[in-house]
Amino acid sequence: MTTMNREAAMTRTPHAVFFLLFLLLSCLPPVCAVAAEPVRADPEADLQRLIDQALANNPEINASEEQWRMAVHRADQAGVLADPMLMLEVQNGLVRDPLNLNRDPGTATVIGLSQTVPFFGKRGLQRQGAERAAEVERWQVEERRIALRRMVKETWYRISAVDRAIDVVAKNIAALDDLVRFAETMYGVGQGRQQEVLRAQLQRSRMEEMRIDLQQKRRSLAATLNSLLYRPVEAPLPALPLLAIEPVAVTQAELEQLADAHRPALKALAARIDKANIGRDLAEKEFLPDFTFSLEYMVLEEAMGSEGDDMYTASVSFNLPVQRARRRAMVAEAGAEGRMVVAERNVLRNQIRQGVADGLAALDRSRRLAELYDQRLIPQATAALEATLASYRVGKTDFMQVLDSRMSLFNLEREYHDAVAENRIQLAVLEALVGTPMPRAGH
């Protein structure tokens, strides 16, 4: 090749290199905003089916329901009279002839019945106290149901966020693969530096490390969800749908009113207060006696000129409530129990108020962050990446700027999905706090 040909070839080389770079950059996957991803038609229906399955199969719920049934059966027993006592007696029998009942006129066969009856009002109070105890168990079952519903929702939302993070990581790995090939091509033709290749390869390896961590986290969360559903922990769980912000329109005062009306724990405490008041009334009635009524029928046989006329005995007996110190202590104990439960209810109401305030603040923060990511930061980062790629095509910026722009967009997309999941988790927490679904905006 002549000197003139060599010079012409060297003149054409930069044009060929830039043409090759243009083709590589054109093959990079398009940058798109998170909002463009498809959304499944009704993801809430899938979540509700999982909740129904958990409520039907979870052994803790089943055990709590059986405990409630036990309390109901105890209430059926409360306030019922004790069994009557039947007495069979041979009176004044002769030792020398024990089976001969008509040899002596003083020998008699006695049949008796006795029944203990508490003072008027005690049985009703005992029954009411047992019914309140059963009501406490009933509301505790509902409280456990709400807690289980919250745990299923939280786990489901966290798994959905992990699935979105895995998708974002996979998309970023594909983009980094293209950048690595581009950097290697540039370095091969003498237009790039080796550190650019190494930097792109390092970021790609870090993405692979992140994907491994996310896959392990998903397996752990899936095992947790399967445990809540009471099915094998290795049961497969398909990829969950994309979440979206669900707007709510509710105030602190409205949520506190909802909690007072619906929270099972508050209703359980109200039943405990009633039970304590009933216990105090019952303790006060212990100052009054219980009665035992007896009726005996005496059969006399004819003997030694006696006509053997039958006889009867009727009696009533009652205890003497003279141990007044013990009874006063019972009344004081019942009063202290009532005051304790009232204080516990005040504590719970205060916790609900604080939890509602914290939850509303976290709900608003996550909503605003998600909207900021979706409407401003991600579109801005997308535009910045496209501008950086365009500048890099014409040699006005370096490779590191392209790589940094790609990683910035990746981090914003991941943080967007985390903010959406946190928003839904806070919504589930608030619903568990008040004991009922929160009213949505527009409803």
Short mmCIF file of C-alpha atoms in Angstrom, two decimals:
data_model
loop_
_atom_site.label_atom_id
_atom_site.label_comp_id
_atom_site.label_asym_id
_atom_site.label_seq_id
_atom_site.Cartn_x
_atom_site.Cartn_y
_atom_site.Cartn_z
CA MET A 1 0.00 0.00 0.00
CA THR A 2 1.37 3.32 -1.00
CA THR A 3 1.83 6.20 1.35
CA MET A 4 -1.14 7.99 -0.22
CA ASN A 5 -3.40 4.96 0.31
CA ARG A 6 -2.32 4.59 3.94
CA GLU A 7 -3.11 8.24 4.57
CA ALA A 8 -6.53 7.86 2.94
CA ALA A 9 -7.28 4.80 5.07
CA MET A 10 -6.30 6.65 8.26
CA THR A 11 -8.58 9.50 7.21
CA ARG A 12 -11.54 7.12 6.82
CA THR A 13 -10.95 5.32 10.15
CA PRO A 14 -12.55 7.94 12.47
CA HIS A 15 -15.62 8.05 10.25
CA ALA A 16 -15.96 4.28 10.42
CA VAL A 17 -15.47 4.32 14.17
CA PHE A 18 -18.12 6.96 14.72
CA PHE A 19 -20.49 5.13 12.40
CA LEU A 20 -19.96 1.95 14.41
CA LEU A 21 -20.54 3.85 17.66
CA PHE A 22 -23.73 5.29 16.26
CA LEU A 23 -25.00 1.80 15.45
CA LEU A 24 -24.14 0.52 18.94
CA LEU A 25 -25.77 3.44 20.69
CA SER A 26 -28.83 3.04 18.52
CA CYS A 27 -29.15 -0.55 19.68
CA LEU A 28 -29.30 0.45 23.34
CA PRO A 29 -32.71 -0.31 24.90
CA PRO A 30 -34.99 2.72 24.94
CA VAL A 31 -35.28 4.61 28.19
CA CYS A 32 -38.84 4.69 29.46
CA ALA A 33 -40.61 6.00 32.54
CA VAL A 34 -41.94 3.65 35.24
CA ALA A 35 -45.51 4.72 34.62
CA ALA A 36 -45.40 3.10 31.16
CA GLU A 37 -45.22 -0.45 32.61
CA PRO A 38 -48.41 -2.53 32.23
CA VAL A 39 -50.77 -2.89 35.18
CA ARG A 40 -52.84 -6.00 35.80
CA ALA A 41 -56.59 -5.56 35.70
CA ASP A 42 -57.54 -6.33 39.29
CA PRO A 43 -54.57 -7.06 41.58
CA GLU A 44 -56.67 -6.33 44.67
CA ALA A 45 -58.89 -9.33 43.87
CA ASP A 46 -55.81 -11.59 43.96
CA LEU A 47 -54.78 -10.10 47.29
CA GLN A 48 -58.27 -10.55 48.73
CA ARG A 49 -58.26 -14.22 47.75
CA LEU A 50 -55.00 -14.69 49.63
CA ILE A 51 -56.46 -12.91 52.68
CA ASP A 52 -59.55 -15.13 52.60
CA GLN A 53 -57.33 -18.21 52.37
CA ALA A 54 -55.25 -17.06 55.33
CA LEU A 55 -58.33 -16.33 57.46
CA ALA A 56 -59.77 -19.75 56.64
CA ASN A 57 -56.61 -21.83 57.14
CA ASN A 58 -54.34 -20.04 59.62
CA PRO A 59 -54.05 -22.27 62.72
CA GLU A 60 -53.72 -19.33 65.11
CA ILE A 61 -57.08 -18.00 63.96
CA ASN A 62 -58.61 -21.46 64.25
CA ALA A 63 -57.25 -21.84 67.79
CA SER A 64 -58.61 -18.42 68.75
CA GLU A 65 -62.05 -19.33 67.41
CA GLU A 66 -62.06 -22.53 69.44
CA GLN A 67 -61.10 -20.55 72.53
CA TRP A 68 -64.05 -18.27 71.88
CA ARG A 69 -66.37 -21.28 71.55
CA MET A 70 -65.05 -22.57 74.87
CA ALA A 71 -65.99 -19.25 76.48
CA VAL A 72 -69.47 -19.42 74.92
CA HIS A 73 -70.00 -22.89 76.39
CA ARG A 74 -68.78 -21.66 79.79
CA ALA A 75 -71.38 -18.90 79.58
CA ASP A 76 -74.05 -21.53 78.96
CA GLN A 77 -73.02 -23.18 82.23
CA ALA A 78 -72.91 -20.00 84.30
CA GLY A 79 -75.85 -19.11 86.53
CA VAL A 80 -77.37 -22.60 86.35
CA LEU A 81 -78.51 -24.08 89.66
CA ALA A 82 -76.37 -26.78 91.15
CA ASP A 83 -77.74 -30.33 90.92
CA PRO A 84 -80.20 -31.21 93.69
CA MET A 85 -79.12 -33.70 96.31
CA LEU A 86 -81.06 -36.94 96.80
CA MET A 87 -80.88 -38.55 100.22
CA LEU A 88 -81.78 -42.18 101.05
CA GLU A 89 -81.64 -42.98 104.75
CA VAL A 90 -82.56 -45.76 107.17
CA GLN A 91 -83.29 -44.13 110.51
CA ASN A 92 -83.10 -45.91 113.86
CA GLY A 93 -82.38 -49.33 112.37
CA LEU A 94 -81.58 -52.22 114.72
CA VAL A 95 -77.99 -53.36 114.64
CA ARG A 96 -78.89 -56.92 115.56
CA ASP A 97 -81.35 -57.15 112.68
CA PRO A 98 -80.36 -54.39 110.19
CA LEU A 99 -82.57 -55.54 107.30
CA ASN A 100 -85.79 -55.82 109.27
CA LEU A 101 -87.42 -52.38 109.03
CA ASN A 102 -90.73 -53.19 110.79
CA ARG A 103 -89.46 -54.82 113.93
CA ASP A 104 -89.19 -51.61 115.89
CA PRO A 105 -91.65 -48.69 115.67
CA GLY A 106 -88.77 -46.19 115.72
CA THR A 107 -87.23 -47.56 112.49
CA ALA A 108 -88.04 -45.49 109.39
CA THR A 109 -87.01 -45.21 105.74
CA VAL A 110 -86.28 -41.62 104.74
CA ILE A 111 -86.16 -40.15 101.23
CA GLY A 112 -85.00 -36.54 100.95
CA LEU A 113 -84.26 -33.85 98.40
CA SER A 114 -82.24 -30.68 98.92
CA GLN A 115 -81.48 -27.76 96.62
CA THR A 116 -79.08 -24.89 97.14
CA VAL A 117 -80.30 -21.57 95.71
CA PRO A 118 -78.08 -18.47 95.59
CA PHE A 119 -79.53 -15.18 96.77
CA PHE A 120 -81.76 -13.44 94.26
CA GLY A 121 -79.72 -11.78 91.49
CA LYS A 122 -76.49 -13.76 91.89
CA ARG A 123 -77.23 -16.26 89.12
CA GLY A 124 -78.08 -13.51 86.65
CA LEU A 125 -74.86 -11.68 87.42
CA GLN A 126 -72.84 -14.87 87.04
CA ARG A 127 -74.42 -15.49 83.64
CA GLN A 128 -73.82 -11.90 82.51
CA GLY A 129 -70.20 -12.02 83.62
CA ALA A 130 -69.59 -15.22 81.64
CA GLU A 131 -71.30 -13.73 78.59
CA ARG A 132 -69.03 -10.69 78.77
CA ALA A 133 -66.01 -12.98 79.02
CA ALA A 134 -67.17 -14.78 75.86
CA GLU A 135 -67.63 -11.41 74.17
CA VAL A 136 -64.05 -10.49 75.05
CA GLU A 137 -62.84 -13.68 73.37
CA ARG A 138 -64.99 -12.93 70.33
CA TRP A 139 -63.45 -9.48 69.84
CA GLN A 140 -59.97 -10.89 70.40
CA VAL A 141 -60.60 -13.29 67.51
CA GLU A 142 -61.55 -10.31 65.34
CA GLU A 143 -58.42 -8.46 66.46
CA ARG A 144 -56.27 -11.41 65.42
CA ARG A 145 -58.08 -11.53 62.08
CA ILE A 146 -57.25 -7.86 61.49
CA ALA A 147 -53.62 -8.45 62.46
CA LEU A 148 -53.39 -11.41 60.08
CA ARG A 149 -54.98 -9.39 57.28
CA ARG A 150 -52.40 -6.64 57.86
CA MET A 151 -49.48 -9.09 57.82
CA VAL A 152 -50.67 -10.69 54.56
CA LYS A 153 -51.03 -7.27 52.94
CA GLU A 154 -47.64 -6.04 54.15
CA THR A 155 -45.88 -9.18 52.94
CA TRP A 156 -47.70 -9.08 49.61
CA TYR A 157 -46.76 -5.43 49.04
CA ARG A 158 -43.12 -6.09 49.97
CA ILE A 159 -42.96 -9.02 47.53
CA SER A 160 -44.45 -6.83 44.81
CA ALA A 161 -41.82 -4.17 45.48
CA VAL A 162 -39.07 -6.81 45.30
CA ASP A 163 -40.48 -8.09 42.00
CA ARG A 164 -40.41 -4.58 40.59
CA ALA A 165 -36.84 -4.12 41.84
CA ILE A 166 -35.82 -7.38 40.14
CA ASP A 167 -37.37 -6.15 36.89
CA VAL A 168 -35.55 -2.82 37.16
CA VAL A 169 -32.26 -4.59 37.91
CA ALA A 170 -32.75 -6.91 34.91
CA LYS A 171 -33.44 -3.93 32.66
CA ASN A 172 -30.39 -2.14 34.01
CA ILE A 173 -28.18 -5.20 33.52
CA ALA A 174 -29.28 -5.37 29.87
CA ALA A 175 -28.44 -1.69 29.46
CA LEU A 176 -25.06 -2.14 31.16
CA ASP A 177 -24.27 -5.11 28.92
CA ASP A 178 -24.71 -2.82 25.94
CA LEU A 179 -22.56 -0.17 27.60
CA VAL A 180 -19.86 -2.74 28.35
CA ARG A 181 -19.80 -3.88 24.73
CA PHE A 182 -19.72 -0.27 23.61
CA ALA A 183 -16.83 0.56 25.97
CA GLU A 184 -14.92 -2.52 24.82
CA THR A 185 -15.42 -1.53 21.18
CA MET A 186 -14.22 1.98 21.88
CA TYR A 187 -11.19 0.67 23.72
CA GLY A 188 -10.46 -1.82 20.91
CA VAL A 189 -10.28 0.92 18.30
CA GLY A 190 -8.23 3.20 20.51
CA GLN A 191 -11.00 5.69 21.16
CA GLY A 192 -11.70 4.72 24.79
CA ARG A 193 -9.88 4.00 28.00
CA GLN A 194 -9.51 0.72 29.84
CA GLN A 195 -10.89 2.19 33.07
CA GLU A 196 -14.17 2.87 31.29
CA VAL A 197 -14.46 -0.82 30.44
CA LEU A 198 -13.57 -1.83 33.98
CA ARG A 199 -15.99 0.68 35.49
CA ALA A 200 -18.87 -0.58 33.35
CA GLN A 201 -18.02 -4.20 34.17
CA LEU A 202 -17.90 -3.36 37.90
CA GLN A 203 -21.33 -1.74 37.79
CA ARG A 204 -22.68 -4.74 35.93
CA SER A 205 -21.29 -7.09 38.58
CA ARG A 206 -22.82 -5.00 41.33
CA MET A 207 -26.19 -5.27 39.58
CA GLU A 208 -25.77 -9.04 39.50
CA GLU A 209 -25.00 -8.99 43.23
CA MET A 210 -28.12 -6.93 43.85
CA ARG A 211 -30.23 -9.36 41.83
CA ILE A 212 -28.96 -12.29 43.90
CA ASP A 213 -29.83 -10.43 47.12
CA LEU A 214 -33.29 -9.55 45.82
CA GLN A 215 -33.99 -13.13 44.79
CA GLN A 216 -33.02 -14.36 48.26
CA LYS A 217 -35.21 -11.69 49.84
CA ARG A 218 -38.14 -12.72 47.68
CA ARG A 219 -37.76 -16.36 48.69
CA SER A 220 -37.81 -15.36 52.36
CA LEU A 221 -40.87 -13.14 51.89
CA ALA A 222 -42.66 -15.84 49.88
CA ALA A 223 -41.98 -18.33 52.68
CA THR A 224 -43.43 -15.86 55.18
CA LEU A 225 -46.55 -15.38 53.07
CA ASN A 226 -46.98 -19.13 52.62
CA SER A 227 -46.69 -19.59 56.38
CA LEU A 228 -49.43 -17.02 56.94
CA LEU A 229 -51.58 -18.91 54.42
CA TYR A 230 -50.73 -22.21 56.15
CA ARG A 231 -49.39 -23.90 53.05
CA PRO A 232 -45.94 -25.34 52.29
CA VAL A 233 -43.27 -22.66 52.51
CA GLU A 234 -41.86 -23.75 49.16
CA ALA A 235 -45.21 -23.30 47.37
CA PRO A 236 -44.60 -21.26 44.21
CA LEU A 237 -45.72 -17.65 44.13
CA PRO A 238 -46.01 -16.00 40.71
CA ALA A 239 -44.69 -12.52 40.06
CA LEU A 240 -46.98 -10.00 41.66
CA PRO A 241 -48.52 -7.07 39.79
CA LEU A 242 -47.37 -3.50 39.62
CA LEU A 243 -48.65 -1.38 42.50
CA ALA A 244 -50.06 2.10 42.24
CA ILE A 245 -50.78 4.88 44.69
CA GLU A 246 -54.32 4.63 46.05
CA PRO A 247 -55.53 8.08 47.11
CA VAL A 248 -57.38 8.44 50.40
CA ALA A 249 -59.25 11.39 51.83
CA VAL A 250 -59.51 11.17 55.59
CA THR A 251 -58.53 13.25 58.61
CA GLN A 252 -57.10 12.44 62.01
CA ALA A 253 -60.45 13.01 63.72
CA GLU A 254 -62.30 10.82 61.22
CA LEU A 255 -59.87 7.95 61.72
CA GLU A 256 -60.18 8.21 65.49
CA GLN A 257 -63.97 8.01 65.14
CA LEU A 258 -63.60 4.97 62.90
CA ALA A 259 -61.37 3.34 65.52
CA ASP A 260 -63.90 3.99 68.30
CA ALA A 261 -66.63 2.45 66.16
CA HIS A 262 -64.77 -0.51 64.65
CA ARG A 263 -61.54 -1.44 66.44
CA PRO A 264 -62.11 -4.90 68.01
CA ALA A 265 -59.49 -4.32 70.72
CA LEU A 266 -61.47 -1.33 72.02
CA LYS A 267 -64.66 -3.38 71.98
CA ALA A 268 -62.92 -6.16 73.88
CA LEU A 269 -61.81 -3.67 76.52
CA ALA A 270 -65.36 -2.29 76.75
CA ALA A 271 -66.61 -5.84 77.37
CA ARG A 272 -63.93 -6.31 80.01
CA ILE A 273 -65.07 -3.11 81.74
CA ASP A 274 -68.65 -4.42 81.78
CA LYS A 275 -67.40 -7.74 83.12
CA ALA A 276 -65.48 -5.97 85.90
CA ASN A 277 -68.56 -3.93 86.85
CA ILE A 278 -70.64 -7.10 86.92
CA GLY A 279 -67.97 -8.75 89.07
CA ARG A 280 -68.13 -5.86 91.51
CA ASP A 281 -71.94 -6.16 91.75
CA LEU A 282 -71.59 -9.89 92.29
CA ALA A 283 -68.97 -9.33 94.99
CA GLU A 284 -71.33 -6.94 96.79
CA LYS A 285 -74.04 -9.61 96.76
CA GLU A 286 -71.67 -11.95 98.58
CA PHE A 287 -72.70 -10.07 101.73
CA LEU A 288 -76.09 -11.78 101.31
CA PRO A 289 -76.64 -15.46 102.19
CA ASP A 290 -77.35 -18.43 99.94
CA PHE A 291 -80.18 -20.80 100.85
CA THR A 292 -80.56 -24.57 100.94
CA PHE A 293 -84.12 -25.98 100.87
CA SER A 294 -84.68 -29.56 102.03
CA LEU A 295 -87.68 -31.89 102.00
CA GLU A 296 -87.61 -35.36 103.59
CA TYR A 297 -90.29 -38.04 103.52
CA MET A 298 -90.22 -40.65 106.30
CA VAL A 299 -91.86 -44.05 105.72
CA LEU A 300 -92.82 -45.85 108.96
CA GLU A 301 -93.86 -49.49 109.03
CA GLU A 302 -96.50 -50.97 111.39
CA ALA A 303 -94.75 -52.51 114.36
CA MET A 304 -95.62 -53.41 117.92
CA GLY A 305 -99.09 -51.80 117.81
CA SER A 306 -97.95 -48.67 115.95
CA GLU A 307 -100.05 -47.70 112.95
CA GLY A 308 -96.93 -46.59 111.06
CA ASP A 309 -98.14 -43.18 109.84
CA ASP A 310 -95.68 -41.61 107.37
CA MET A 311 -94.02 -38.30 108.27
CA TYR A 312 -92.17 -35.50 106.49
CA THR A 313 -89.57 -32.89 107.34
CA ALA A 314 -89.15 -29.51 105.56
CA SER A 315 -86.27 -27.16 106.31
CA VAL A 316 -84.38 -24.18 105.01
CA SER A 317 -80.80 -23.32 105.90
CA PHE A 318 -78.44 -20.57 104.85
CA ASN A 319 -74.87 -19.57 105.37
CA LEU A 320 -73.95 -16.72 107.67
CA PRO A 321 -71.82 -14.15 105.75
CA VAL A 322 -69.85 -13.12 108.80
CA GLN A 323 -66.43 -13.03 107.06
CA ARG A 324 -66.99 -9.45 105.94
CA ALA A 325 -63.32 -8.56 105.57
CA ARG A 326 -62.93 -11.17 102.86
CA ARG A 327 -66.02 -9.88 101.06
CA ARG A 328 -64.87 -6.26 101.26
CA ALA A 329 -61.57 -7.36 99.70
CA MET A 330 -63.53 -9.03 96.87
CA VAL A 331 -65.41 -5.78 96.19
CA ALA A 332 -62.15 -3.80 96.24
CA GLU A 333 -60.49 -6.27 93.90
CA ALA A 334 -63.35 -6.00 91.40
CA GLY A 335 -63.21 -2.20 91.56
CA ALA A 336 -59.46 -2.19 90.97
CA GLU A 337 -59.91 -4.49 87.98
CA GLY A 338 -62.45 -2.11 86.46
CA ARG A 339 -60.19 0.90 86.92
CA MET A 340 -57.25 -1.03 85.45
CA VAL A 341 -59.20 -1.94 82.30
CA VAL A 342 -60.38 1.68 81.90
CA ALA A 343 -56.74 2.77 82.08
CA GLU A 344 -55.79 0.11 79.49
CA ARG A 345 -58.49 1.42 77.17
CA ASN A 346 -57.15 4.96 77.56
CA VAL A 347 -53.65 3.70 76.79
CA LEU A 348 -54.87 1.97 73.63
CA ARG A 349 -56.78 5.05 72.49
CA ASN A 350 -53.66 7.14 73.00
CA GLN A 351 -51.62 4.61 71.00
CA ILE A 352 -54.22 4.71 68.25
CA ARG A 353 -54.08 8.50 68.12
CA GLN A 354 -50.30 8.47 67.89
CA GLY A 355 -50.29 5.64 65.35
CA VAL A 356 -52.86 7.41 63.20
CA ALA A 357 -50.85 10.63 63.25
CA ASP A 358 -47.62 8.80 62.35
CA GLY A 359 -49.37 6.73 59.71
CA LEU A 360 -51.00 9.73 58.03
CA ALA A 361 -47.65 11.52 57.94
CA ALA A 362 -45.90 8.46 56.46
CA LEU A 363 -48.77 7.94 54.02
CA ASP A 364 -48.54 11.53 52.81
CA ARG A 365 -44.75 11.37 52.58
CA SER A 366 -44.72 8.17 50.52
CA ARG A 367 -47.48 9.48 48.24
CA ARG A 368 -45.67 12.75 47.60
CA LEU A 369 -42.36 10.96 47.01
CA ALA A 370 -43.95 8.50 44.57
CA GLU A 371 -45.59 11.34 42.66
CA LEU A 372 -42.31 13.27 42.64
CA TYR A 373 -40.42 10.25 41.26
CA ASP A 374 -43.07 9.41 38.69
CA GLN A 375 -43.94 12.89 37.45
CA ARG A 376 -40.64 14.76 37.73
CA LEU A 377 -37.49 12.93 38.78
CA ILE A 378 -37.77 9.87 36.54
CA PRO A 379 -38.77 11.85 33.44
CA GLN A 380 -35.96 14.31 34.18
CA ALA A 381 -33.44 11.50 34.67
CA THR A 382 -34.68 9.85 31.46
CA ALA A 383 -34.21 13.08 29.54
CA ALA A 384 -30.80 13.59 31.12
CA LEU A 385 -29.71 10.10 30.08
CA GLU A 386 -30.91 10.61 26.51
CA ALA A 387 -29.13 13.96 26.35
CA THR A 388 -25.93 12.43 27.73
CA LEU A 389 -26.10 9.64 25.15
CA ALA A 390 -26.63 12.18 22.38
CA SER A 391 -23.66 14.22 23.58
CA TYR A 392 -21.54 11.11 23.83
CA ARG A 393 -22.36 10.18 20.24
CA VAL A 394 -20.82 13.42 19.02
CA GLY A 395 -17.91 13.33 21.46
CA LYS A 396 -19.03 16.17 23.72
CA THR A 397 -19.02 14.16 26.96
CA ASP A 398 -17.20 11.17 28.37
CA PHE A 399 -18.32 7.61 29.05
CA MET A 400 -18.48 8.11 32.83
CA GLN A 401 -21.25 10.66 32.40
CA VAL A 402 -23.30 8.10 30.45
CA LEU A 403 -22.72 5.46 33.13
CA ASP A 404 -23.62 7.84 35.98
CA SER A 405 -26.81 8.91 34.19
CA ARG A 406 -27.79 5.27 33.67
CA MET A 407 -27.25 4.46 37.38
CA SER A 408 -29.12 7.58 38.49
CA LEU A 409 -32.17 6.52 36.50
CA PHE A 410 -31.92 3.01 37.92
CA ASN A 411 -31.85 4.28 41.51
CA LEU A 412 -34.84 6.58 40.93
CA GLU A 413 -36.91 3.78 39.40
CA ARG A 414 -36.13 1.49 42.33
CA GLU A 415 -36.92 4.21 44.88
CA TYR A 416 -40.22 4.91 43.11
CA HIS A 417 -41.39 1.33 43.57
CA ASP A 418 -40.22 1.36 47.19
CA ALA A 419 -42.24 4.53 47.83
CA VAL A 420 -45.37 3.00 46.27
CA ALA A 421 -45.00 -0.17 48.33
CA GLU A 422 -44.43 1.88 51.49
CA ASN A 423 -47.59 3.86 50.71
CA ARG A 424 -49.66 0.70 50.46
CA ILE A 425 -48.06 -0.76 53.60
CA GLN A 426 -48.87 2.39 55.57
CA LEU A 427 -52.43 2.17 54.29
CA ALA A 428 -52.67 -1.41 55.60
CA VAL A 429 -51.22 -0.34 58.95
CA LEU A 430 -53.76 2.47 59.28
CA GLU A 431 -56.62 0.14 58.42
CA ALA A 432 -55.44 -2.27 61.11
CA LEU A 433 -55.23 0.60 63.60
CA VAL A 434 -58.83 1.68 63.05
CA GLY A 435 -60.18 -1.82 62.45
CA THR A 436 -61.87 -1.15 59.10
CA PRO A 437 -60.93 -0.21 55.51
CA MET A 438 -60.21 3.47 55.06
CA PRO A 439 -62.50 5.54 52.84
CA ARG A 440 -60.90 6.18 49.44
CA ALA A 441 -60.93 9.50 47.66
CA GLY A 442 -64.08 9.92 45.61
CA HIS A 443 -66.04 7.32 47.60
#
